[in-house]
Amino acid sequence: MGKWWQSAVIYQIYPRSFKDTNGDGIGDLAGIISKLDYLEKLGVTALWLCPVYRSPNDDNGYDISDYRQIMQEFGTMAEMEALIKQAKQRGIKIVMDLVVNHTSDEHQWFIEAKNDPKSKYRDYYIWRDPKAGKEPTELKSVFGGSAWEYDEQSGQYYFHQFSRKQPDLNWENPVVRKEVYEMMNFWVAKGIGGFRMDVIDLIGKVPEKNITSNGPKLHEYLKEMHQNVLAETKLVTVGETWGATPDIAKLYSDPKQKELSMVFQFEHVQLDQFPNRPKWFTRPLSVVKLKEVITKWQVELADVGWNSLFWNNHDLPRAVSAFGDDGIYRVQSAKMLAIVLHLLRGTPYIYQGEEIGMTNLKFTDIAQIDDIESKNMYQEYKAKGYSNEELLQMISHKGRDNARTPMQWDATKNAGFSSAKPWLAVAPNYQTINVKAALADKDSIFYTYQKLIAYRKSHEVISIGDYSLLETKAEVFAYVRSYEGQSVLVIANFSKNVQKVALPKYQIQTPFIANYDNSPRDLAQLELRPYEALAFEIT
Ligand code: ISL
Ligand code: CA
C-alpha cells in the first residue's frame, strides 16, 4: 500500500484571510474551526496552515518571534489544540508551516545575539565583518536591497535573505539544528499531520561563496532532521524548493534518501516570466511549454520520488487568472484547471478560494497593498522611473495580495469574512463569487473539486497510475493515466477557441467528469468548446 498522502488532497489556508470570528478584521483559528464542516464537505485530507506562530507580522507570520506560541491575533494554544482535535474527528490532518531558514529579529534568540556579541546566541545567526567598509558580499535580499544589515552596536553585518526583520539562522551551528528539531517535536507531540517547509532549499547557504539555494550541506541537514523528527512518524513533509530540478527533487523525495515526502517546484508558475528577470516582467503563457514542463515532471518522478501538484498559493496570482480566463470563461476554465491538475499523479494542493474560482484584483492605488514584496518593489521601481500605472498593473498581475484578499463566504458585507473592516480589502466580485452561491449551485466549481477529490481517493489509477502525454494540438492538453488494465483519458482545451481533435482509437465514450455536460462524445471527431475539459474511463 502507498502512503496516506499519495491519495490525499491538501487544502492551504492563509489564516489571516480565511475567517474572522471576533470582529477585528483578521482571520483567526476559531474561524478555521467554524469552517471545518465546509472543508469536510469538500473532502480534503489535510489543511496546510500558513504560519500561525507568534510574529510581529513584517511578512505576515513568516517572521516568527516564538515558535511555541500562537499569534495573538489568531487566538490561543488551546484553540490550536482544539483545531487539531476537531479536524482529526473529521479525518482531516493539520500540516504546519515550518519557517526555519530565518526567524524574526524580535525572536529572543536574535535579541540576545544582537545585544551581546559574546552570547551563545550570537552564532545562531550569520554575522560578518564589513569588507572595505561595506557589505561583506553583493548578495541581494529577495525583497529588495542588500541581504546584509549593519549593526551599529557591534560593527558587524547580519545576513537576511528576506526582510531585515527576518535574520537568517546559521544552520552550520549544530545547536541551532537541535533547537529546530526540538521545536518540531513539540508540534509533533500535539498531533499534527506534517510540515510544509518554507524555503527549505536555502538553509544550506554559504554567503561568502554566494551560495544561497542548494548549498553543499542541505541534504545532510535534511537527513539529520528526518532522523531526529520524522523517522518514526507518518507525517507528510513538503519542501518549498524554488531551485529544484527533477534530479534534485528526487534527492529530496526518494524514500530511500530519508528526507521529505515531496517538494514544491515552481517551473510551471514561472513560464510567463523571462529567465533571469524579476517576476514582474511577464509574457503570455505558452500552452506548449506548460504541457512540456508538466510532462517532464510527471515522467521524471514516475519511478523515484513524488510530485506535488498546484496552480497557486499565497505568494502567487490566482489560478484562474494566471492559467485560465477570469472573464467570461471563468467557471469553465476554473473547472478545466481542476480537472487537468487533479487527475495527474502526485499530491494536489488547493489554495483557499480556488475551489470557488476566486480571481486576481485590479489594484488602483498602492495604498491598497499590504505585501512587503510588492511595496518594496513599488518604491524601488518608482525610483527607476516606472510610472504608477505600470507598477500597479504589474502588482495586479503578479503581486502576492491577489491571493491574500479575504475568503469570499457569502454576498453580505465584507463577503461574510468579518463583521469589521478586513485587514485587506475584499475583492469587488464577492457578490457573485462566494461559497454560499457555490454550494447552492450543483454545477459550481466547488462540486467539480469535490468530485475530483473523491475520485482520487477511490481510484488508484489516479493516485499512483502511469502518465503519458497524448500528442494532439498546441492548445489542447491530453493525457492518459493507466494502472492494472484501467485507463483514464483527460482532454482539455486551454484556449478560448474551439479546437477539433481526432482520437480515432477511442470512438464514442461518456465522460465521468466534464465542465460543460456529460453527454457521450465521439473521440474520433471531437470538437472542444472554449476551455472544455473531459475525462473518460477507457476500458
Ligand atoms: O513570492 C515570491 C515569488 O513569487 C517570493 O518572493 C517568495 O518570498 C518566495 O517564494 C519564498 O516564499 C516563502 O518564504 C518567504 C515568505 O514571504 C513567503 O510567503 C513564503 O511562501 C519568506 O519566509
Ligand atoms: Ca479575528
Coordinates of C-alpha atoms and ligand atoms in Angstrom, one line a residue:
M1 CA 0.0 0.0 0.0
G2 CA 1.1 3.5 -0.7
K3 CA 1.5 6.3 1.9
W4 CA -1.6 8.2 3.1
W5 CA -0.5 11.4 1.4
Q6 CA -0.3 9.7 -2.0
S7 CA -4.1 9.7 -2.4
A8 CA -4.6 12.9 -0.3
V9 CA -5.6 16.3 -1.3
I10 CA -4.2 19.2 0.8
Y11 CA -6.1 22.5 1.3
Q12 CA -3.9 25.5 2.0
I13 CA -5.3 28.1 4.4
Y14 CA -4.0 31.6 4.8
P15 CA -5.4 32.1 8.3
R16 CA -5.3 35.9 8.2
S17 CA -7.7 35.9 5.3
F18 CA -9.8 32.8 6.0
K19 CA -12.5 33.7 8.5
D20 CA -12.7 36.2 11.3
T21 CA -14.8 35.4 14.3
N22 CA -14.1 38.1 16.9
G23 CA -14.7 41.1 14.7
D24 CA -11.2 42.6 14.4
G25 CA -11.0 42.2 10.6
I26 CA -8.3 39.5 10.9
G27 CA -8.9 35.8 10.3
D28 CA -8.4 33.5 13.3
L29 CA -8.2 29.9 14.5
A30 CA -11.8 29.9 15.7
G31 CA -12.7 30.9 12.2
I32 CA -10.9 27.9 10.8
I33 CA -12.7 25.7 13.3
S34 CA -16.0 27.2 12.3
K35 CA -15.4 26.1 8.7
L36 CA -14.3 22.5 9.3
D37 CA -17.7 21.3 8.1
Y38 CA -17.2 23.1 4.9
L39 CA -13.8 21.6 4.4
E40 CA -15.0 18.1 5.3
K41 CA -17.8 18.5 2.7
L42 CA -15.2 19.4 0.1
G43 CA -13.4 16.2 1.1
V44 CA -9.8 17.3 1.7
T45 CA -7.5 15.1 3.7
A46 CA -5.3 17.8 5.3
L47 CA -5.0 21.5 5.9
W48 CA -1.7 23.3 5.5
L49 CA -1.9 26.4 7.6
C50 CA 0.4 29.3 6.7
P51 CA 2.3 30.4 9.9
V52 CA 0.2 30.8 13.0
Y53 CA 3.1 31.3 15.4
R54 CA 3.8 34.5 17.4
S55 CA 5.0 37.1 15.0
P56 CA 5.3 40.9 14.6
N57 CA 3.9 40.4 11.0
D58 CA 6.6 42.1 9.0
D59 CA 6.0 39.3 6.4
N60 CA 2.6 38.1 7.7
G61 CA 3.8 35.4 10.0
Y62 CA 6.9 34.3 8.0
D63 CA 8.9 36.2 10.6
I64 CA 8.5 34.2 13.8
S65 CA 9.3 35.6 17.2
D66 CA 8.2 32.5 19.1
Y67 CA 7.7 29.0 17.6
R68 CA 5.9 27.7 20.6
Q69 CA 3.2 30.4 20.9
I70 CA 0.2 31.3 18.7
M71 CA 0.0 34.7 17.1
Q72 CA -2.2 36.7 19.5
E73 CA -4.4 37.9 16.7
F74 CA -5.1 34.3 15.7
G75 CA -6.0 33.0 19.1
T76 CA -4.6 30.7 21.8
M77 CA -2.7 27.4 22.1
A78 CA -5.9 25.9 23.5
E79 CA -7.7 26.9 20.2
M80 CA -4.9 25.4 18.2
E81 CA -5.2 22.2 20.1
A82 CA -9.0 22.3 19.6
L83 CA -8.4 22.8 15.9
I84 CA -6.1 19.8 15.7
K85 CA -8.6 17.7 17.6
Q86 CA -11.8 18.8 15.8
A87 CA -10.1 18.4 12.4
K88 CA -9.0 14.9 13.4
Q89 CA -12.6 14.0 14.2
R90 CA -13.4 14.7 10.6
G91 CA -10.4 12.8 9.3
I92 CA -8.5 15.9 8.5
K93 CA -4.8 16.4 9.4
I94 CA -3.1 19.7 10.2
V95 CA 0.1 20.5 8.3
M96 CA 2.1 23.3 10.0
D97 CA 4.3 25.8 8.1
L98 CA 7.9 25.4 9.2
V99 CA 9.9 28.6 8.8
V100 CA 13.4 27.8 9.9
N101 CA 15.6 29.5 7.3
H102 CA 15.1 32.6 9.4
T103 CA 13.4 33.9 12.5
S104 CA 12.0 37.4 13.3
D105 CA 14.5 39.9 14.6
E106 CA 12.1 40.0 17.6
H107 CA 12.8 36.4 18.4
Q108 CA 14.5 36.1 21.8
W109 CA 17.5 34.4 20.1
F110 CA 18.1 37.3 17.9
I111 CA 17.5 39.9 20.6
E112 CA 20.2 38.2 22.8
A113 CA 22.5 37.7 19.8
K114 CA 22.3 41.4 18.9
N115 CA 22.6 42.8 22.4
D116 CA 25.5 40.7 23.4
P117 CA 28.1 39.5 20.8
K118 CA 29.5 37.2 23.4
S119 CA 26.2 35.4 24.0
K120 CA 25.8 31.8 22.9
Y121 CA 23.0 33.1 20.6
R122 CA 25.4 35.2 18.5
D123 CA 26.3 32.1 16.5
Y124 CA 22.6 31.2 15.9
Y125 CA 22.7 33.8 13.2
I126 CA 25.2 34.9 10.4
W127 CA 27.4 37.8 11.4
R128 CA 30.3 39.1 9.3
D129 CA 32.7 42.0 9.5
P130 CA 32.5 44.7 6.9
K131 CA 34.6 44.3 3.7
A132 CA 36.4 47.5 2.9
G133 CA 33.9 49.4 5.0
K134 CA 31.0 47.9 3.1
E135 CA 28.7 44.9 2.9
P136 CA 30.6 41.6 3.1
T137 CA 29.2 40.4 -0.2
E138 CA 27.0 41.6 -3.1
L139 CA 24.1 39.3 -2.2
K140 CA 20.6 40.8 -2.5
S141 CA 17.6 40.2 -0.4
V142 CA 14.6 38.6 -2.2
F143 CA 12.5 41.6 -1.0
G144 CA 15.0 44.1 -2.5
G145 CA 18.2 45.8 -1.3
S146 CA 21.2 44.2 0.2
A147 CA 21.0 40.9 2.1
W148 CA 23.3 42.4 4.8
E149 CA 22.1 44.7 7.5
Y150 CA 24.6 46.7 9.5
D151 CA 24.5 46.6 13.3
E152 CA 26.0 49.8 14.8
Q153 CA 26.5 48.3 18.2
S154 CA 28.9 45.6 17.1
G155 CA 30.1 47.0 13.8
Q156 CA 29.1 43.8 12.1
Y157 CA 26.6 42.9 9.5
Y158 CA 23.9 40.2 9.8
F159 CA 22.6 38.2 6.9
H160 CA 18.9 38.2 5.8
Q161 CA 17.7 36.7 2.5
F162 CA 14.3 38.2 3.1
S163 CA 13.4 41.4 5.0
R164 CA 15.8 42.9 7.5
K165 CA 13.3 41.8 10.1
Q166 CA 14.0 38.1 9.0
P167 CA 17.6 37.3 10.0
D168 CA 18.8 34.0 8.6
L169 CA 19.6 31.2 11.0
N170 CA 23.0 29.7 11.0
W171 CA 22.4 26.1 10.1
E172 CA 26.2 25.4 10.4
N173 CA 25.7 25.6 14.2
P174 CA 24.6 22.2 15.5
V175 CA 22.9 23.8 18.5
V176 CA 20.6 25.7 16.1
R177 CA 19.7 22.5 14.3
K178 CA 19.0 20.8 17.7
E179 CA 16.7 23.7 18.7
V180 CA 14.8 23.3 15.4
Y181 CA 14.3 19.6 15.8
E182 CA 13.1 20.0 19.4
M183 CA 10.7 22.6 18.3
M184 CA 9.4 20.3 15.6
N185 CA 8.9 17.5 18.1
F186 CA 7.0 19.9 20.3
W187 CA 4.5 20.2 17.4
V188 CA 4.6 16.5 16.5
A189 CA 3.6 15.8 20.1
K190 CA 0.5 17.9 19.6
G191 CA -0.7 15.5 17.0
I192 CA -0.1 17.4 13.8
G193 CA 0.0 15.7 10.4
G194 CA 3.1 17.2 8.9
F195 CA 5.2 20.2 7.9
R196 CA 5.4 22.4 4.9
M197 CA 8.9 23.7 4.9
D198 CA 9.4 27.3 3.9
V199 CA 12.3 28.0 1.5
I200 CA 14.0 24.8 2.8
D201 CA 16.5 24.8 -0.1
L202 CA 18.1 27.9 1.4
I203 CA 19.1 26.5 4.8
G204 CA 22.5 25.3 3.4
K205 CA 23.6 28.8 2.4
V206 CA 27.2 29.8 2.2
P207 CA 27.1 33.5 1.9
E208 CA 30.8 34.1 1.3
K209 CA 30.7 31.8 -1.7
N210 CA 27.5 33.5 -2.9
I211 CA 25.6 30.2 -2.4
T212 CA 22.1 30.6 -1.3
S213 CA 20.0 27.7 -2.5
N214 CA 21.1 24.0 -2.8
G215 CA 24.1 24.5 -0.5
P216 CA 26.6 21.7 0.0
K217 CA 25.2 20.5 3.3
L218 CA 21.5 20.9 2.6
H219 CA 20.8 17.2 2.2
E220 CA 22.9 16.3 5.1
Y221 CA 20.8 18.6 7.3
L222 CA 17.5 17.2 6.0
K223 CA 18.7 13.6 6.7
E224 CA 19.6 14.7 10.2
M225 CA 16.1 16.3 10.6
H226 CA 14.5 13.1 9.3
Q227 CA 16.3 11.1 11.9
N228 CA 15.6 13.4 14.7
V229 CA 11.9 14.1 14.0
L230 CA 10.3 12.3 11.1
A231 CA 11.7 8.7 11.0
E232 CA 9.2 7.0 13.3
T233 CA 6.2 9.1 12.1
K234 CA 3.7 9.0 9.3
L235 CA 4.0 12.8 8.8
V236 CA 3.8 14.3 5.4
T237 CA 6.6 16.8 4.6
V238 CA 6.7 19.1 1.6
G239 CA 9.6 21.4 1.0
E240 CA 9.3 24.7 -0.8
T241 CA 12.2 24.5 -3.3
W242 CA 12.3 27.1 -6.0
G243 CA 15.7 25.8 -7.0
A244 CA 14.7 22.2 -7.6
T245 CA 15.3 20.4 -10.9
P246 CA 13.8 16.9 -11.3
D247 CA 17.1 15.3 -10.2
I248 CA 17.2 17.5 -7.1
A249 CA 13.6 16.7 -6.4
K250 CA 14.4 13.0 -6.4
L251 CA 17.1 13.6 -3.8
Y252 CA 14.5 15.1 -1.5
S253 CA 11.6 12.8 -2.2
D254 CA 13.1 9.3 -2.9
P255 CA 12.0 7.4 0.3
K256 CA 15.4 5.8 0.3
Q257 CA 17.1 9.1 0.9
K258 CA 15.1 9.6 4.1
E259 CA 14.5 13.3 3.7
L260 CA 11.0 14.6 2.6
S261 CA 7.8 13.3 1.2
M262 CA 7.8 15.7 -1.7
V263 CA 8.7 19.2 -2.8
F264 CA 7.0 22.2 -4.4
Q265 CA 8.8 23.0 -7.6
F266 CA 7.9 26.2 -9.4
E267 CA 8.8 25.7 -13.1
H268 CA 5.3 25.9 -14.4
V269 CA 4.3 29.0 -12.5
Q270 CA 7.3 30.9 -14.0
L271 CA 6.5 30.2 -17.6
D272 CA 5.0 33.6 -18.0
Q273 CA 8.3 35.2 -16.9
F274 CA 11.7 35.7 -18.6
P275 CA 14.7 33.7 -17.4
N276 CA 16.8 35.8 -15.0
R277 CA 14.4 38.7 -14.9
P278 CA 12.2 39.7 -11.9
K279 CA 8.8 38.1 -11.8
W280 CA 7.1 41.4 -12.5
F281 CA 8.0 41.3 -16.2
T282 CA 5.8 38.9 -18.0
R283 CA 4.9 37.4 -21.4
P284 CA 1.9 35.3 -22.4
L285 CA 1.8 31.8 -21.2
S286 CA 2.7 29.1 -23.8
V287 CA 0.4 26.1 -23.5
V288 CA 3.0 24.0 -25.4
K289 CA 5.6 24.9 -22.8
L290 CA 3.2 24.2 -19.9
K291 CA 2.5 20.7 -21.3
E292 CA 6.2 20.1 -21.7
V293 CA 7.0 21.1 -18.2
I294 CA 4.2 19.2 -16.5
T295 CA 5.0 16.1 -18.6
K296 CA 8.7 16.4 -17.8
W297 CA 7.9 16.3 -14.0
Q298 CA 5.4 13.6 -14.3
V299 CA 7.8 11.4 -16.3
E300 CA 11.0 12.2 -14.3
L301 CA 9.4 11.4 -11.0
A302 CA 7.4 8.4 -12.2
D303 CA 9.6 5.7 -10.6
V304 CA 11.6 7.6 -7.9
G305 CA 10.3 10.5 -5.9
W306 CA 6.9 12.1 -5.7
N307 CA 5.3 15.2 -7.2
S308 CA 3.2 17.9 -5.6
L309 CA 0.6 19.5 -7.8
F310 CA -0.6 23.1 -7.6
W311 CA -1.6 26.1 -9.7
N312 CA -1.3 28.7 -7.0
N313 CA -0.6 29.6 -3.4
H314 CA -0.4 32.6 -1.1
D315 CA 2.6 34.0 -3.0
L316 CA 1.2 33.6 -6.5
P317 CA -1.5 35.0 -8.7
R318 CA -4.9 33.3 -8.6
A319 CA -5.0 30.1 -10.6
V320 CA -7.9 31.1 -12.9
S321 CA -6.3 34.5 -13.6
A322 CA -2.9 33.0 -14.3
F323 CA -3.7 29.9 -16.3
G324 CA -7.4 30.2 -17.3
D325 CA -9.7 33.1 -18.1
D326 CA -11.1 35.2 -15.3
G327 CA -13.6 36.9 -17.6
I328 CA -16.4 35.2 -19.4
Y329 CA -14.9 31.7 -19.2
R330 CA -14.1 31.9 -15.5
V331 CA -16.3 29.0 -14.5
Q332 CA -15.4 26.7 -17.4
S333 CA -11.6 27.5 -17.1
A334 CA -11.5 27.1 -13.3
K335 CA -13.1 23.6 -13.7
M336 CA -10.8 22.8 -16.6
L337 CA -7.8 23.6 -14.4
A338 CA -9.2 21.5 -11.6
I339 CA -9.7 18.5 -13.9
V340 CA -6.3 18.7 -15.5
L341 CA -4.4 19.0 -12.2
H342 CA -6.4 16.7 -10.0
L343 CA -6.1 13.7 -12.4
L344 CA -2.3 13.9 -12.6
R345 CA 0.0 11.7 -10.5
G346 CA 1.1 13.4 -7.3
T347 CA -0.5 15.2 -4.3
P348 CA -2.8 18.1 -5.3
Y349 CA -2.9 21.3 -3.2
I350 CA -5.9 23.6 -3.3
Y351 CA -5.4 27.2 -2.2
Q352 CA -8.3 28.7 -0.3
G353 CA -10.8 30.2 -2.7
E354 CA -9.5 28.3 -5.7
E355 CA -12.5 25.9 -5.3
I356 CA -14.9 28.8 -6.0
G357 CA -12.8 30.4 -8.7
M358 CA -11.6 33.5 -6.8
T359 CA -9.7 35.9 -9.1
N360 CA -6.9 38.4 -9.2
L361 CA -7.9 42.0 -8.5
K362 CA -7.3 45.3 -10.3
F363 CA -5.4 47.4 -7.8
T364 CA -5.7 51.1 -8.5
D365 CA -3.7 52.6 -5.6
I366 CA -0.5 51.5 -3.9
A367 CA -2.3 52.2 -0.6
Q368 CA -4.4 49.1 -1.2
I369 CA -1.3 46.9 -1.0
D370 CA -0.1 45.3 2.2
D371 CA 2.5 42.8 0.9
I372 CA 6.1 43.8 1.8
E373 CA 7.4 42.3 -1.5
S374 CA 5.1 44.5 -3.7
K375 CA 5.6 47.6 -1.6
N376 CA 9.3 47.3 -1.7
M377 CA 9.2 46.7 -5.5
Y378 CA 7.0 49.7 -6.0
Q379 CA 9.4 52.0 -4.2
E380 CA 12.5 50.6 -6.0
Y381 CA 11.0 50.7 -9.5
K382 CA 9.4 54.1 -8.9
A383 CA 12.8 55.5 -8.2
K384 CA 14.0 53.9 -11.5
G385 CA 11.3 55.9 -13.4
Y386 CA 8.5 53.4 -13.8
S387 CA 5.0 55.0 -13.7
N388 CA 2.4 54.5 -11.0
E389 CA 0.1 52.9 -13.7
E390 CA 2.8 50.4 -14.9
L391 CA 3.7 49.4 -11.4
L392 CA 0.1 48.9 -10.3
Q393 CA -0.5 46.8 -13.4
M394 CA 2.5 44.6 -12.5
I395 CA 1.2 44.2 -9.0
S396 CA -2.3 43.4 -10.2
H397 CA -0.9 40.8 -12.4
K398 CA 1.8 39.1 -10.1
G399 CA 1.5 40.6 -6.7
R400 CA 1.0 38.4 -3.6
D401 CA -2.0 40.3 -2.3
N402 CA -4.1 38.8 -5.2
A403 CA -4.1 35.6 -3.2
R404 CA -4.4 37.2 0.2
T405 CA -7.7 39.1 -0.1
P406 CA -10.3 37.7 2.3
M407 CA -12.1 34.4 1.5
Q408 CA -15.5 35.1 0.0
W409 CA -18.1 33.3 2.0
D410 CA -21.3 35.0 1.0
A411 CA -22.8 38.1 -0.6
T412 CA -23.2 40.1 2.7
K413 CA -21.0 42.9 3.9
N414 CA -17.2 42.1 3.8
A415 CA -18.1 38.8 2.0
G416 CA -19.1 37.2 5.3
F417 CA -15.4 37.2 6.2
S418 CA -15.7 39.6 9.1
S419 CA -18.1 42.0 10.7
A420 CA -15.4 44.6 10.8
K421 CA -13.3 46.2 8.0
P422 CA -11.0 43.4 6.8
W423 CA -7.2 43.9 7.2
L424 CA -7.0 43.7 3.3
A425 CA -9.9 44.8 1.1
V426 CA -12.3 42.1 -0.2
A427 CA -12.4 41.6 -3.9
P428 CA -15.2 43.6 -5.5
N429 CA -16.7 40.4 -7.2
Y430 CA -17.7 38.8 -3.9
Q431 CA -21.4 39.2 -4.5
T432 CA -21.3 36.7 -7.4
I433 CA -18.2 34.7 -6.4
N434 CA -18.7 33.2 -2.9
V435 CA -19.1 29.9 -1.1
K436 CA -22.8 30.3 -0.4
A437 CA -23.6 30.7 -4.0
A438 CA -21.2 27.9 -5.0
L439 CA -22.9 25.5 -2.5
A440 CA -26.3 26.3 -3.8
D441 CA -25.4 25.6 -7.4
K442 CA -25.0 21.9 -8.2
D443 CA -23.0 22.9 -11.3
S444 CA -20.5 25.1 -9.4
I445 CA -16.7 24.8 -9.5
F446 CA -16.9 23.6 -5.9
Y447 CA -18.7 20.4 -6.9
T448 CA -16.1 19.7 -9.6
Y449 CA -13.4 19.8 -6.9
Q450 CA -15.5 17.7 -4.6
K451 CA -16.0 15.1 -7.3
L452 CA -12.3 15.1 -8.3
I453 CA -11.1 14.7 -4.6
A454 CA -13.5 11.7 -4.1
Y455 CA -12.4 10.2 -7.3
R456 CA -8.7 10.3 -6.4
K457 CA -9.4 8.7 -3.1
S458 CA -11.1 5.8 -4.6
H459 CA -9.1 5.2 -7.8
E460 CA -5.5 4.1 -7.7
V461 CA -5.2 4.8 -11.4
I462 CA -5.2 8.5 -10.4
S463 CA -3.1 8.4 -7.2
I464 CA -0.4 6.0 -8.5
G465 CA -1.1 5.1 -12.1
D466 CA 1.3 5.8 -15.0
Y467 CA 1.1 9.0 -17.0
S468 CA 1.6 9.6 -20.7
L469 CA 1.1 12.6 -22.9
L470 CA -1.1 12.3 -26.0
E471 CA 0.1 14.4 -28.9
T472 CA -2.8 16.5 -30.1
K473 CA -2.7 20.2 -30.9
A474 CA -0.8 23.1 -29.4
E475 CA -3.6 24.4 -27.2
V476 CA -5.0 21.0 -26.2
F477 CA -3.6 19.1 -23.2
A478 CA -4.5 15.4 -23.4
Y479 CA -3.0 12.7 -21.3
V480 CA -3.7 9.1 -20.3
R481 CA -3.3 7.6 -16.8
S482 CA -3.1 3.8 -16.6
Y483 CA -2.9 1.2 -13.8
E484 CA -3.6 -2.5 -13.8
G485 CA -5.6 -2.6 -17.0
Q486 CA -7.6 0.6 -16.1
S487 CA -7.1 3.8 -18.1
V488 CA -8.3 7.3 -17.7
L489 CA -8.1 9.8 -20.6
V490 CA -8.1 13.5 -19.9
I491 CA -8.6 16.1 -22.7
A492 CA -8.6 19.8 -22.1
N493 CA -8.8 22.9 -24.3
F494 CA -6.5 25.6 -22.8
S495 CA -7.9 28.3 -25.1
K496 CA -10.9 30.4 -25.9
N497 CA -11.2 28.9 -29.4
V498 CA -13.0 25.8 -30.5
Q499 CA -10.5 23.0 -31.1
K500 CA -11.0 20.0 -33.3
V501 CA -9.2 16.9 -32.1
A502 CA -9.3 13.4 -33.6
L503 CA -8.5 10.4 -31.5
P504 CA -9.8 7.5 -33.7
K505 CA -8.5 4.9 -31.3
Y506 CA -11.2 5.7 -28.8
Q507 CA -14.5 6.4 -30.6
I508 CA -17.7 7.1 -28.6
Q509 CA -17.2 7.5 -24.8
T510 CA -19.2 9.1 -22.0
P511 CA -17.1 11.4 -19.7
F512 CA -17.3 10.7 -15.9
I513 CA -16.4 14.3 -15.3
A514 CA -16.7 17.3 -17.6
N515 CA -17.0 21.1 -17.3
Y516 CA -19.9 21.6 -19.8
D517 CA -22.0 18.4 -19.8
N518 CA -21.7 14.7 -19.5
S519 CA -23.2 13.6 -22.8
P520 CA -21.4 10.9 -24.8
R521 CA -18.7 12.2 -27.2
D522 CA -17.2 10.8 -30.4
L523 CA -13.5 11.0 -29.8
A524 CA -12.8 10.3 -33.4
Q525 CA -14.1 13.7 -34.2
L526 CA -14.2 15.8 -31.1
E527 CA -14.9 19.5 -31.1
L528 CA -13.8 21.1 -27.8
R529 CA -15.6 24.2 -26.7
P530 CA -13.7 27.1 -25.1
Y531 CA -11.8 25.7 -22.1
E532 CA -13.7 22.5 -22.3
A533 CA -12.3 19.6 -20.3
L534 CA -13.4 16.0 -20.3
A535 CA -12.2 12.8 -18.5
F536 CA -13.1 9.3 -19.6
E537 CA -12.7 5.9 -18.1
I538 CA -11.4 3.8 -21.0
T539 CA -11.8 0.1 -20.8
Ligands
ISL1 O1 6.7 35.1 -3.6 C1 7.8 35.0 -4.1 C2 7.9 34.9 -5.5 O2 6.7 34.9 -6.2 C3 8.9 35.1 -3.3 O3 9.2 36.4 -3.1 C4 8.8 34.4 -2.0 O4 9.2 35.1 -1.0 C5 9.4 33.1 -2.1 O5 8.6 32.3 -2.9 C6 9.6 32.4 -0.7 O6 8.4 32.2 -0.1 C7 8.3 31.8 1.2 O7 9.2 32.4 2.1 C8 9.0 33.8 2.3 C9 7.6 34.2 2.5 O8 7.5 35.6 2.4 C10 6.6 33.5 1.6 O9 5.3 33.9 1.9 C11 6.9 32.1 1.7 O10 6.0 31.3 1.0 C12 9.9 34.2 3.4 O11 9.6 33.4 4.6
CA2 CA -10.1 37.8 14.4

